[in-house]
PDB file of C-alpha atoms and ligand atoms in Angstrom:
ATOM      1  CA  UNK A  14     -57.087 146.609 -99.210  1.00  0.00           C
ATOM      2  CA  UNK A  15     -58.492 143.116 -98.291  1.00  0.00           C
ATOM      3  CA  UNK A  16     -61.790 142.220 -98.038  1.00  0.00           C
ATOM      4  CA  UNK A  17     -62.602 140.377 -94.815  1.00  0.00           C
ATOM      5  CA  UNK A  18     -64.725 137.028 -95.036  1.00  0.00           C
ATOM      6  CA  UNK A  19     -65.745 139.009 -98.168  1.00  0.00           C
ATOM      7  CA  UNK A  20     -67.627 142.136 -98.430  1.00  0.00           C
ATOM      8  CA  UNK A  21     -68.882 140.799 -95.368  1.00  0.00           C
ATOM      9  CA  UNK A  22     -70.743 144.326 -93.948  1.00  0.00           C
ATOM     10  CA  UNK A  23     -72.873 144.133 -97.117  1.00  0.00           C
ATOM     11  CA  UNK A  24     -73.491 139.804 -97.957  1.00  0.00           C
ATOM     12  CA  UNK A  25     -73.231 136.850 -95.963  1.00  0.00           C
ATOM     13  CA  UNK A  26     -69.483 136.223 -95.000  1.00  0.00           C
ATOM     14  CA  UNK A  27     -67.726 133.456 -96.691  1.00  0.00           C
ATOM     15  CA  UNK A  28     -70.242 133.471 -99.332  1.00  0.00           C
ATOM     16  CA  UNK A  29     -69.091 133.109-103.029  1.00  0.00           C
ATOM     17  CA  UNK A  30     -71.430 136.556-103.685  1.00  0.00           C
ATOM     18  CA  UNK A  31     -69.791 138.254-100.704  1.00  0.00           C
ATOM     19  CA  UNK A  32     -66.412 137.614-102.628  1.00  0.00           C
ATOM     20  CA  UNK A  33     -68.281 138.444-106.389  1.00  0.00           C
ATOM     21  CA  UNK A  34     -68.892 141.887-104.204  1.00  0.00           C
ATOM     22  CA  UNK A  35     -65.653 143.029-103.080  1.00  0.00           C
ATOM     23  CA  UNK A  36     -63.992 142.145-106.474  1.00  0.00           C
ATOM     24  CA  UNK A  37     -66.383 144.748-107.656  1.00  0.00           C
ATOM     25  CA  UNK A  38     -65.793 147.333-105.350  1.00  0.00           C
ATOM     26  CA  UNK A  39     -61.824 146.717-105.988  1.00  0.00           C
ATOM     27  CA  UNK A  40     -60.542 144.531-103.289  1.00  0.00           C
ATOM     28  CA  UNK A  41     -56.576 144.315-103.864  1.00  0.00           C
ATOM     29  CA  UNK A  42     -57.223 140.866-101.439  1.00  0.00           C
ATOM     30  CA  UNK A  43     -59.948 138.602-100.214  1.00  0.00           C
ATOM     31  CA  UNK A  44     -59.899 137.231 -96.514  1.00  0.00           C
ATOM     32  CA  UNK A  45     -60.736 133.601 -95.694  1.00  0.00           C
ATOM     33  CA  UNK A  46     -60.592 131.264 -93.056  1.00  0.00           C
ATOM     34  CA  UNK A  47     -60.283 127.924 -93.569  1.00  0.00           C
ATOM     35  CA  UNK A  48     -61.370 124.598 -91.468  1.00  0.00           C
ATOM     36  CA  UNK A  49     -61.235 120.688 -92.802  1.00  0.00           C
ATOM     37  CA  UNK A  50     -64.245 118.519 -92.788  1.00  0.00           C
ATOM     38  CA  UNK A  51     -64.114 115.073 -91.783  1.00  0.00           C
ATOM     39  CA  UNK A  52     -63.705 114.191 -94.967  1.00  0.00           C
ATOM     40  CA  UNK A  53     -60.258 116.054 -95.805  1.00  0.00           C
ATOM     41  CA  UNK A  54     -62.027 119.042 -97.584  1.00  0.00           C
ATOM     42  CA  UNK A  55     -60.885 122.881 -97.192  1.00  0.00           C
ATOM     43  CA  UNK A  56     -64.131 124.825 -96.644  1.00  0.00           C
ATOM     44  CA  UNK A  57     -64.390 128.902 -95.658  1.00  0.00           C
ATOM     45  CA  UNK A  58     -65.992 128.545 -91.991  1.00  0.00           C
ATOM     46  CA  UNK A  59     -64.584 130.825 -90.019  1.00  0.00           C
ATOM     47  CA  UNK A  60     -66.551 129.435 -86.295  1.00  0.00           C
ATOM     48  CA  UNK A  61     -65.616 125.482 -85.080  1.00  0.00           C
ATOM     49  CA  UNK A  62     -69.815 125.057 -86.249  1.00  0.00           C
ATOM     50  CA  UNK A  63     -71.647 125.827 -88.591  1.00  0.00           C
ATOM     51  CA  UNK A  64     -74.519 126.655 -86.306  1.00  0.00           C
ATOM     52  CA  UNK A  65     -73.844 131.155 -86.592  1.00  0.00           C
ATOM     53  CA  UNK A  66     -73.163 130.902 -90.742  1.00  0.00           C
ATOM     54  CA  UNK A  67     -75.781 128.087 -92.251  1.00  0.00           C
ATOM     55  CA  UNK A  68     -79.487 126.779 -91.502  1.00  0.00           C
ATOM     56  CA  UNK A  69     -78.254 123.675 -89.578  1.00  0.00           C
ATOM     57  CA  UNK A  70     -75.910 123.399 -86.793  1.00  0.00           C
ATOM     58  CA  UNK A  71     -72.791 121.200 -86.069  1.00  0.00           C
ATOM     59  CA  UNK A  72     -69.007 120.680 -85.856  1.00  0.00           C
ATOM     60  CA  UNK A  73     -67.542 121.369 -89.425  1.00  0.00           C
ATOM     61  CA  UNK A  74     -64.684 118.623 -88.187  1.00  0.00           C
ATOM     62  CA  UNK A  75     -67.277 115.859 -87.770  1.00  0.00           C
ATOM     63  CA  UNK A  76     -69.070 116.519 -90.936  1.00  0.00           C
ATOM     64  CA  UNK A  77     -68.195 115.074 -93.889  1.00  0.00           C
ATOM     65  CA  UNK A  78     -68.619 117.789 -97.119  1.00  0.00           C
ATOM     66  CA  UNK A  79     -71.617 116.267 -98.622  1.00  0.00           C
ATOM     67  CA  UNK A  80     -73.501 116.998 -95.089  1.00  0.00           C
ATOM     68  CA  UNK A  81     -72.136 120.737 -95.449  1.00  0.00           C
ATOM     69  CA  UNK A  82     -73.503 120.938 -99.255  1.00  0.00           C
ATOM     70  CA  UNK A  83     -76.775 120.089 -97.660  1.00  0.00           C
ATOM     71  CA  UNK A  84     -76.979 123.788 -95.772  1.00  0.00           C
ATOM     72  CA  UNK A  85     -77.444 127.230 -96.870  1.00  0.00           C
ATOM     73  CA  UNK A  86     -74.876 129.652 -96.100  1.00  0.00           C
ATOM     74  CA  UNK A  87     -76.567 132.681 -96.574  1.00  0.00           C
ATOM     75  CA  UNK A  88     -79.942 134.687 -97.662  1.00  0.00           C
ATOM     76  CA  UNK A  89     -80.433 133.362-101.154  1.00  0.00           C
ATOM     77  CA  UNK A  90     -79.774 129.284-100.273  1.00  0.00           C
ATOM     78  CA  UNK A  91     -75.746 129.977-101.021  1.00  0.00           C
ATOM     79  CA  UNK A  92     -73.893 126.451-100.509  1.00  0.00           C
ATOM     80  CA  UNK A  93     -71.038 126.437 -98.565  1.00  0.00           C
ATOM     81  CA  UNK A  94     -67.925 127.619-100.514  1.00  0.00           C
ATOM     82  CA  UNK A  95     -64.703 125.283-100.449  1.00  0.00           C
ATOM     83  CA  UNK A  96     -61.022 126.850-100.583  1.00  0.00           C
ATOM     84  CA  UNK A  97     -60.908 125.160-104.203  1.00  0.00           C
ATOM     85  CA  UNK A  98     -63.381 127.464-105.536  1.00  0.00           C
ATOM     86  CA  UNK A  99     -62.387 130.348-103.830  1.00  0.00           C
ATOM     87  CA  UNK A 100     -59.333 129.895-105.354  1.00  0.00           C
ATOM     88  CA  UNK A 101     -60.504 129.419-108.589  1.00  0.00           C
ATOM     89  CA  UNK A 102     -62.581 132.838-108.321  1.00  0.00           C
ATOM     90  CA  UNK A 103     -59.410 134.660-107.791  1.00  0.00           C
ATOM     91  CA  UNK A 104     -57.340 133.046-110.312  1.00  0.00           C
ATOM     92  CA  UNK A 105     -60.692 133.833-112.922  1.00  0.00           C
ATOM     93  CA  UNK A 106     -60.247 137.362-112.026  1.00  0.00           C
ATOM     94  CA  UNK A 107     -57.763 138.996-114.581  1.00  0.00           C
ATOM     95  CA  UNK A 108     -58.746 142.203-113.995  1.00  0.00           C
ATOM     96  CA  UNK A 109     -56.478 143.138-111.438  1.00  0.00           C
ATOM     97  CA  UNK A 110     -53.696 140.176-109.576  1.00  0.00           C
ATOM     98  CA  UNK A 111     -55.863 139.603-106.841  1.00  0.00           C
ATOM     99  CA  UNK A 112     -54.331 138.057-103.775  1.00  0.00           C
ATOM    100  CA  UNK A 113     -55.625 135.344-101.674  1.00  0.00           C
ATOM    101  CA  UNK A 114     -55.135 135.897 -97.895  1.00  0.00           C
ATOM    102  CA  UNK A 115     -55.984 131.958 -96.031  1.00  0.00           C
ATOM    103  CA  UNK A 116     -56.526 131.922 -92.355  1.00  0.00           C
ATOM    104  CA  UNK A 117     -55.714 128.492 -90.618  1.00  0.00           C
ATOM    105  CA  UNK A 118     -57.675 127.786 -87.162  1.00  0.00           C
ATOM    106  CA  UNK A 119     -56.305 126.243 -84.174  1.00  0.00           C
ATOM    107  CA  UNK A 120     -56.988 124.589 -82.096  1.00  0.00           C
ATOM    108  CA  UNK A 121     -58.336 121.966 -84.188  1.00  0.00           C
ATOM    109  CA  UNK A 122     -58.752 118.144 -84.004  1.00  0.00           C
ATOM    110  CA  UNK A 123     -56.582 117.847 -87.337  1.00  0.00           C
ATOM    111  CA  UNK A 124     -53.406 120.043 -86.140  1.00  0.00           C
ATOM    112  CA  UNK A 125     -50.780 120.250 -89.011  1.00  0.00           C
ATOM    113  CA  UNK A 126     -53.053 118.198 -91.336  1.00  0.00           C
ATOM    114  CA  UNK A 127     -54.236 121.515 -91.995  1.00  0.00           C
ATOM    115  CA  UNK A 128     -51.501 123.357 -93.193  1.00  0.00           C
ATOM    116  CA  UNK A 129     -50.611 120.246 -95.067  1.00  0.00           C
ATOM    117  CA  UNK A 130     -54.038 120.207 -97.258  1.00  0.00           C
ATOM    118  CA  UNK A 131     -53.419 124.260 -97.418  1.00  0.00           C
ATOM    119  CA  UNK A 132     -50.129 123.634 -99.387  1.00  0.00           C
ATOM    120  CA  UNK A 133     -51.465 120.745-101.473  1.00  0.00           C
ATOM    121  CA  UNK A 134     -53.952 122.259-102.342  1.00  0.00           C
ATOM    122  CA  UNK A 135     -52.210 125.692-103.276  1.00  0.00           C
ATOM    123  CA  UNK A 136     -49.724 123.192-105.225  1.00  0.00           C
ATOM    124  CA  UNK A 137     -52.878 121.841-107.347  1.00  0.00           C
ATOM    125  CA  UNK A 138     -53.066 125.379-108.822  1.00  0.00           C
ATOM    126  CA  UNK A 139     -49.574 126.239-109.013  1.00  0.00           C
ATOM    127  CA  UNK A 140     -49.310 128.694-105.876  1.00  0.00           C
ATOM    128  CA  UNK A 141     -47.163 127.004-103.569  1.00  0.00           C
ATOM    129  CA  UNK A 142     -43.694 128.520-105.018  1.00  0.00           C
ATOM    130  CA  UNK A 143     -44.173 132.234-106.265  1.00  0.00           C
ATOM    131  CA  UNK A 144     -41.289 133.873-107.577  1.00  0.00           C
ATOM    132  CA  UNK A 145     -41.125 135.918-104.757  1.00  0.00           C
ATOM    133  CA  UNK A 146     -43.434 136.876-101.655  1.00  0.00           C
ATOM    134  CA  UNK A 147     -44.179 140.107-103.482  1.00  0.00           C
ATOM    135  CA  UNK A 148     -45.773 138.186-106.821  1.00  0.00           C
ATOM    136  CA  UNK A 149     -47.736 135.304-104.428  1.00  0.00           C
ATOM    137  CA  UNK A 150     -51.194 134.782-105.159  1.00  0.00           C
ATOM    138  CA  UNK A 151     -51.496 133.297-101.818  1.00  0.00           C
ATOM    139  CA  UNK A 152     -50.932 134.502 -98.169  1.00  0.00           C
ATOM    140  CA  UNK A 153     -51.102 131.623 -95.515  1.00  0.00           C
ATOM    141  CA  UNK A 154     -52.235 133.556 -91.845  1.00  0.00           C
ATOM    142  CA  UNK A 155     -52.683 132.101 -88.538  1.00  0.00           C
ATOM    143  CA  UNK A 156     -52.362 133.118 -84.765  1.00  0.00           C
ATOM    144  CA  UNK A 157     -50.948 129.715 -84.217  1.00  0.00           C
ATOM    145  CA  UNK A 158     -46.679 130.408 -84.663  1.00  0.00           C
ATOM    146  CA  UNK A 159     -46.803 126.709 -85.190  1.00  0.00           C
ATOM    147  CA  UNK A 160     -48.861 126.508 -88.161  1.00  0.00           C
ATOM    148  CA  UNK A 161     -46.667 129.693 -89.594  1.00  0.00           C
ATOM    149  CA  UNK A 162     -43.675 127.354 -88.814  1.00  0.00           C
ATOM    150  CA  UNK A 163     -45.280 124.411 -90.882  1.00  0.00           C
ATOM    151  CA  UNK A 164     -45.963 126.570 -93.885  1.00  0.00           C
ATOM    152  CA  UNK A 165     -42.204 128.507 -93.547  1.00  0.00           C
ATOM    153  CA  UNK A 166     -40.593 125.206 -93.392  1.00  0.00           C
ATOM    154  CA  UNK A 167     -42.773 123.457 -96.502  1.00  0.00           C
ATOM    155  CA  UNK A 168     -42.853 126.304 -98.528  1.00  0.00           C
ATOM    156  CA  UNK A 169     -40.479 128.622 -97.644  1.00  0.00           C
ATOM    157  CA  UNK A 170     -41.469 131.161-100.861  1.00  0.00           C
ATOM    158  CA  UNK A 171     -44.686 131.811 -99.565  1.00  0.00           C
ATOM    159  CA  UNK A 172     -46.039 134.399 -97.609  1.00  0.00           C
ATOM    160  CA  UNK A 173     -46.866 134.595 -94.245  1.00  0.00           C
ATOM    161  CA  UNK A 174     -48.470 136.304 -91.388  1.00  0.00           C
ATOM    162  CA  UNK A 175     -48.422 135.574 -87.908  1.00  0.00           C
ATOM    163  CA  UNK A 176     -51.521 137.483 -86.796  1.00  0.00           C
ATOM    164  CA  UNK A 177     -51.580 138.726 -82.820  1.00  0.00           C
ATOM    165  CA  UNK A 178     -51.833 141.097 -80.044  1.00  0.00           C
ATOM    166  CA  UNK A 179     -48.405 143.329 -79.796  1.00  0.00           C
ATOM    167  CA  UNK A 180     -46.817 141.720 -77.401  1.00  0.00           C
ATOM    168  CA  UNK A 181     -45.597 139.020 -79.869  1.00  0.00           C
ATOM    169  CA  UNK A 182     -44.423 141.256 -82.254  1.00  0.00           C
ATOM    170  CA  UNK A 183     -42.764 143.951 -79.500  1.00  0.00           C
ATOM    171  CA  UNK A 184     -41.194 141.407 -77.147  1.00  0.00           C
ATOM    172  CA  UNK A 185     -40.831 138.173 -77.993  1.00  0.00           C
ATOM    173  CA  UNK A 186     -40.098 138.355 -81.623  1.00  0.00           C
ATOM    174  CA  UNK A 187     -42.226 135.299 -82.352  1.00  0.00           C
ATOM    175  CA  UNK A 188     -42.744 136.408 -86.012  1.00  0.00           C
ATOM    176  CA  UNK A 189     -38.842 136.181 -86.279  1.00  0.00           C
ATOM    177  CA  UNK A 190     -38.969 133.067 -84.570  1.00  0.00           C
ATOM    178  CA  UNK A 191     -41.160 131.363 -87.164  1.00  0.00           C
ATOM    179  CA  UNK A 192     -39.950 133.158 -90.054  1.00  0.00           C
ATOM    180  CA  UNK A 193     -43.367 135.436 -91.173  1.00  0.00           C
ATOM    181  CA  UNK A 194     -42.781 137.947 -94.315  1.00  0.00           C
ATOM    182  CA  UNK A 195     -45.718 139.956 -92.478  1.00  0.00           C
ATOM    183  CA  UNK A 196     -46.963 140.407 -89.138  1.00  0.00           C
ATOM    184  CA  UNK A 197     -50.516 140.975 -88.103  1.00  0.00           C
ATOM    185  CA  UNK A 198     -51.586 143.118 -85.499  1.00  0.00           C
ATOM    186  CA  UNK A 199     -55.352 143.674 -84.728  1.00  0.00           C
ATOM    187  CA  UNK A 200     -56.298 147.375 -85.113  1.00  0.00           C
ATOM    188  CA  UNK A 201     -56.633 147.818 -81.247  1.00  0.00           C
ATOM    189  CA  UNK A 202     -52.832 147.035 -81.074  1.00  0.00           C
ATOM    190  CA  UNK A 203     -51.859 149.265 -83.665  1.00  0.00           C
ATOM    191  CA  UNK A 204     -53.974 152.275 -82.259  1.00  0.00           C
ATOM    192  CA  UNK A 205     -52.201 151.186 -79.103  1.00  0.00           C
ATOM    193  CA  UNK A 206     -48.768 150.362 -80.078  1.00  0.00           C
ATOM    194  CA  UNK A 207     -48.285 152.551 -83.798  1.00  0.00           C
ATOM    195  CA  UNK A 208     -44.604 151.856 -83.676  1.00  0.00           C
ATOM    196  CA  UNK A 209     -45.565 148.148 -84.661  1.00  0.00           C
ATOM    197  CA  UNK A 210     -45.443 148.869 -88.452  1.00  0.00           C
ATOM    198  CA  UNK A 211     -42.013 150.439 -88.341  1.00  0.00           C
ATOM    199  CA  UNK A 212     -40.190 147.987 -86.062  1.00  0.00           C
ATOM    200  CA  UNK A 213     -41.407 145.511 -88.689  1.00  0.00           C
ATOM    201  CA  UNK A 214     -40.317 147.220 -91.102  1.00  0.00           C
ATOM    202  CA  UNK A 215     -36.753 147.447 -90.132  1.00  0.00           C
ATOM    203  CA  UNK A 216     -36.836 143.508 -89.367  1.00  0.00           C
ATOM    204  CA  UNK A 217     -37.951 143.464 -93.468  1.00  0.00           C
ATOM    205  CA  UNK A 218     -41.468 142.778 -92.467  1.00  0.00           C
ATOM    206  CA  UNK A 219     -44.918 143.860 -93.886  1.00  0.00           C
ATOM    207  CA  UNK A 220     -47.493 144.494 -91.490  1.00  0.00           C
ATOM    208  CA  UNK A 221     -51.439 143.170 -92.160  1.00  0.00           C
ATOM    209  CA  UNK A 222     -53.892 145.256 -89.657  1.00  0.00           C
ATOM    210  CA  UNK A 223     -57.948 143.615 -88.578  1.00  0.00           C
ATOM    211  CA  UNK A 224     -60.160 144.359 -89.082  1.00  0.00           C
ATOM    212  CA  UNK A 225     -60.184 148.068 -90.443  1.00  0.00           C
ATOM    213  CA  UNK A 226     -63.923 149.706 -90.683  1.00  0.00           C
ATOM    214  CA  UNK A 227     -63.762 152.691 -88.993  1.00  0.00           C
ATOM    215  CA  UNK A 228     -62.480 155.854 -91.282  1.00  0.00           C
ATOM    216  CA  UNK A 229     -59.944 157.455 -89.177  1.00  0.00           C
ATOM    217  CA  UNK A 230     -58.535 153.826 -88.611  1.00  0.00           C
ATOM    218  CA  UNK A 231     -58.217 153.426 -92.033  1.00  0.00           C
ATOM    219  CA  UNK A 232     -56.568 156.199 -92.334  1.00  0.00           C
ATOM    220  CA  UNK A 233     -54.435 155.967 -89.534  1.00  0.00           C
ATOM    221  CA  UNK A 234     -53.297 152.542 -91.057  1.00  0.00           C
ATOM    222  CA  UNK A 235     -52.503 154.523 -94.475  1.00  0.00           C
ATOM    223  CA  UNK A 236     -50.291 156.991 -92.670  1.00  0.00           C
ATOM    224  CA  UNK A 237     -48.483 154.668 -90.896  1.00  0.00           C
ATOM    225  CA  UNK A 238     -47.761 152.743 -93.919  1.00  0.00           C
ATOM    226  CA  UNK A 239     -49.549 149.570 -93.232  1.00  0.00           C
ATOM    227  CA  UNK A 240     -49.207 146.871 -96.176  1.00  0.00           C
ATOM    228  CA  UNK A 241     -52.376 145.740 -95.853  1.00  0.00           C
ATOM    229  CA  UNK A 242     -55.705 146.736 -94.292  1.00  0.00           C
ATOM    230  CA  UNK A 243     -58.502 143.742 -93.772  1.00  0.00           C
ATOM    231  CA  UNK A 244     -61.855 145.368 -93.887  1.00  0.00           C
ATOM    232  CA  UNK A 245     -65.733 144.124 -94.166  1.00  0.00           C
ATOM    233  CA  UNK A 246     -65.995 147.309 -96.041  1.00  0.00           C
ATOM    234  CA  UNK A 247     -64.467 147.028 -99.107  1.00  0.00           C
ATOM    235  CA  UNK A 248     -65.876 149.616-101.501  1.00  0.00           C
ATOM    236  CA  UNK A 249     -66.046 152.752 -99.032  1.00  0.00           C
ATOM    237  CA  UNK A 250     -62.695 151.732 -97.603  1.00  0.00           C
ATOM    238  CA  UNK A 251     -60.696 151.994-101.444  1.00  0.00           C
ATOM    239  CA  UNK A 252     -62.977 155.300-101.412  1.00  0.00           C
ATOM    240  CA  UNK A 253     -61.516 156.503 -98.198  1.00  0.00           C
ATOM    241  CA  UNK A 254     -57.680 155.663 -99.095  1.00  0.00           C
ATOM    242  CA  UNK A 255     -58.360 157.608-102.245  1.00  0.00           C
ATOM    243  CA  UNK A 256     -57.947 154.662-104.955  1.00  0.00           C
TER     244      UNK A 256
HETATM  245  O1  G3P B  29     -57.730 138.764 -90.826  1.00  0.00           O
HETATM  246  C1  G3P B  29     -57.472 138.307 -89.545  1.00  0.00           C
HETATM  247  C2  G3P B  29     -58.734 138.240 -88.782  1.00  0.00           C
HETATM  248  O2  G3P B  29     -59.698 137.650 -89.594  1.00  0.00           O
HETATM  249  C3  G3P B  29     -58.572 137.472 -87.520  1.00  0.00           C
HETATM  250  O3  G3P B  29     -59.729 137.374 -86.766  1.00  0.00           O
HETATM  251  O4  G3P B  29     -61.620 136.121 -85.887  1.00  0.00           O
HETATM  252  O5  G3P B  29     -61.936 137.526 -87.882  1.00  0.00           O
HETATM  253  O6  G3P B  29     -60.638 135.412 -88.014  1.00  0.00           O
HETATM  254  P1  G3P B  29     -61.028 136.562 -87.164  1.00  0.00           P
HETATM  255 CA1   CA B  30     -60.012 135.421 -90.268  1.00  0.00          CA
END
């Protein structure tokens, strides 16, 4: 079970506390997405501004970190959380081997630069080459093949998901294309298109279903054998798979 932007139903997504939260409440993952400022920092943003999250407003690409660090990010004054300590709160957690599940967003001004300061920075805390894709810490996600592609091709150990509608995963076979352990169908494609999970299953491929509040979704995910199940909902959602 992976907590979505955090326990993101209860706190403000993206929020160190919204990420405190769903360790609590037993989160087998947290969810991030990631965007670069203009000064080559990884910060959790999930829109192109900041203007939806934070009290100011603006393009995190043409803001430099110190102008972020300047804006609340949620109720209590919370300062916007880099990937660096994100990382660092799931490495800190020994309770249970927490993973780390990184969205990269395209289109962006900095393309592959992105994926690039992913892996470095994954490298800085010795993540980049798990022993297997099983024992990773980290999961790199994107609905950009191409940005899959850059991380299969740098770091061919780590983890992947190639998140989409079902038609990539049905047809095309993109996530075969680019290599992805996992594919990542929203939950309206898997309510629509079930047989998803198995077909990647016979290609040797987990599947990772968004975003999962609703009971009888969860549930339907469970009984179809879904891998992983992103939520905003962390604590009633373990409750409801029966952990
Ligand atoms: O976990 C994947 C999901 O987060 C993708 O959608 O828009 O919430 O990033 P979005
Ligand atoms: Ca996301």
């Amino acid at each position: 079970m992976v907590a979505h932007r955090g326990a993101s139903a209860a706190l403000p997504e993206h929020t160190l506390a919204a990420y405190e939260l769903a360790l609590e409440e037993g989160a087998d993952g947290l969810e991030c997405d990631v965007r670069l400022t203009r000064d080559g920092h990884l910060v959790c943003v999930h829109d192109r501004t900041v203007d939806r999250t934070s009290t100011g407003s603006g393009v995190v690409s043409e803001m430099t970190l110190g102008n972020l660090s300047e804006l609340a990010f949620g109720g209590n004054g919370e300062p916007v959380l880099t990937l660096s300590e994100l990382i660092t709160l799931v490495l800190d957690h020994t309770t249970r081997p927490t993973k780390l599940f990184i969205e990269t967003k395209h289109p962006v001004r900095f393309g592959g630069l992105v994926e690039s300061k992913v892996l470095a920075e994954l490298a800085r805390f010795g993540l980049a080459a798990p022993p297997s894709a099983t024992h990773s810490r980290a999961v790199v996600m994107s609905f950009s093949a191409a940005a899959v592609w850059r991380i299969r091709r740098s770091a061919p150990l780590l983890p992947t998901v190639l998140l989409g509608e079902s038609s990539r995963y049905l047809g095309g076979g993109a996530a075969t294309t680019v290599g992805a352990t996992a594919v990542g169908p929203s939950i309206k494609s898997l309510r629509e298109h079930p047989e998803i999970v198995d077909r990647a299953a016979a290609a040797g491929r987990a599947t990772y279903c968004w975003t999962v509040d609703d009971r009888r979704d969860v549930e339907l995910c469970r009984d179809l054998g879904v891998g992983w199940v992103a939520t905003n909902h962390p604590g009633r959602t373990r409750e409801w798979l029966g952990r």
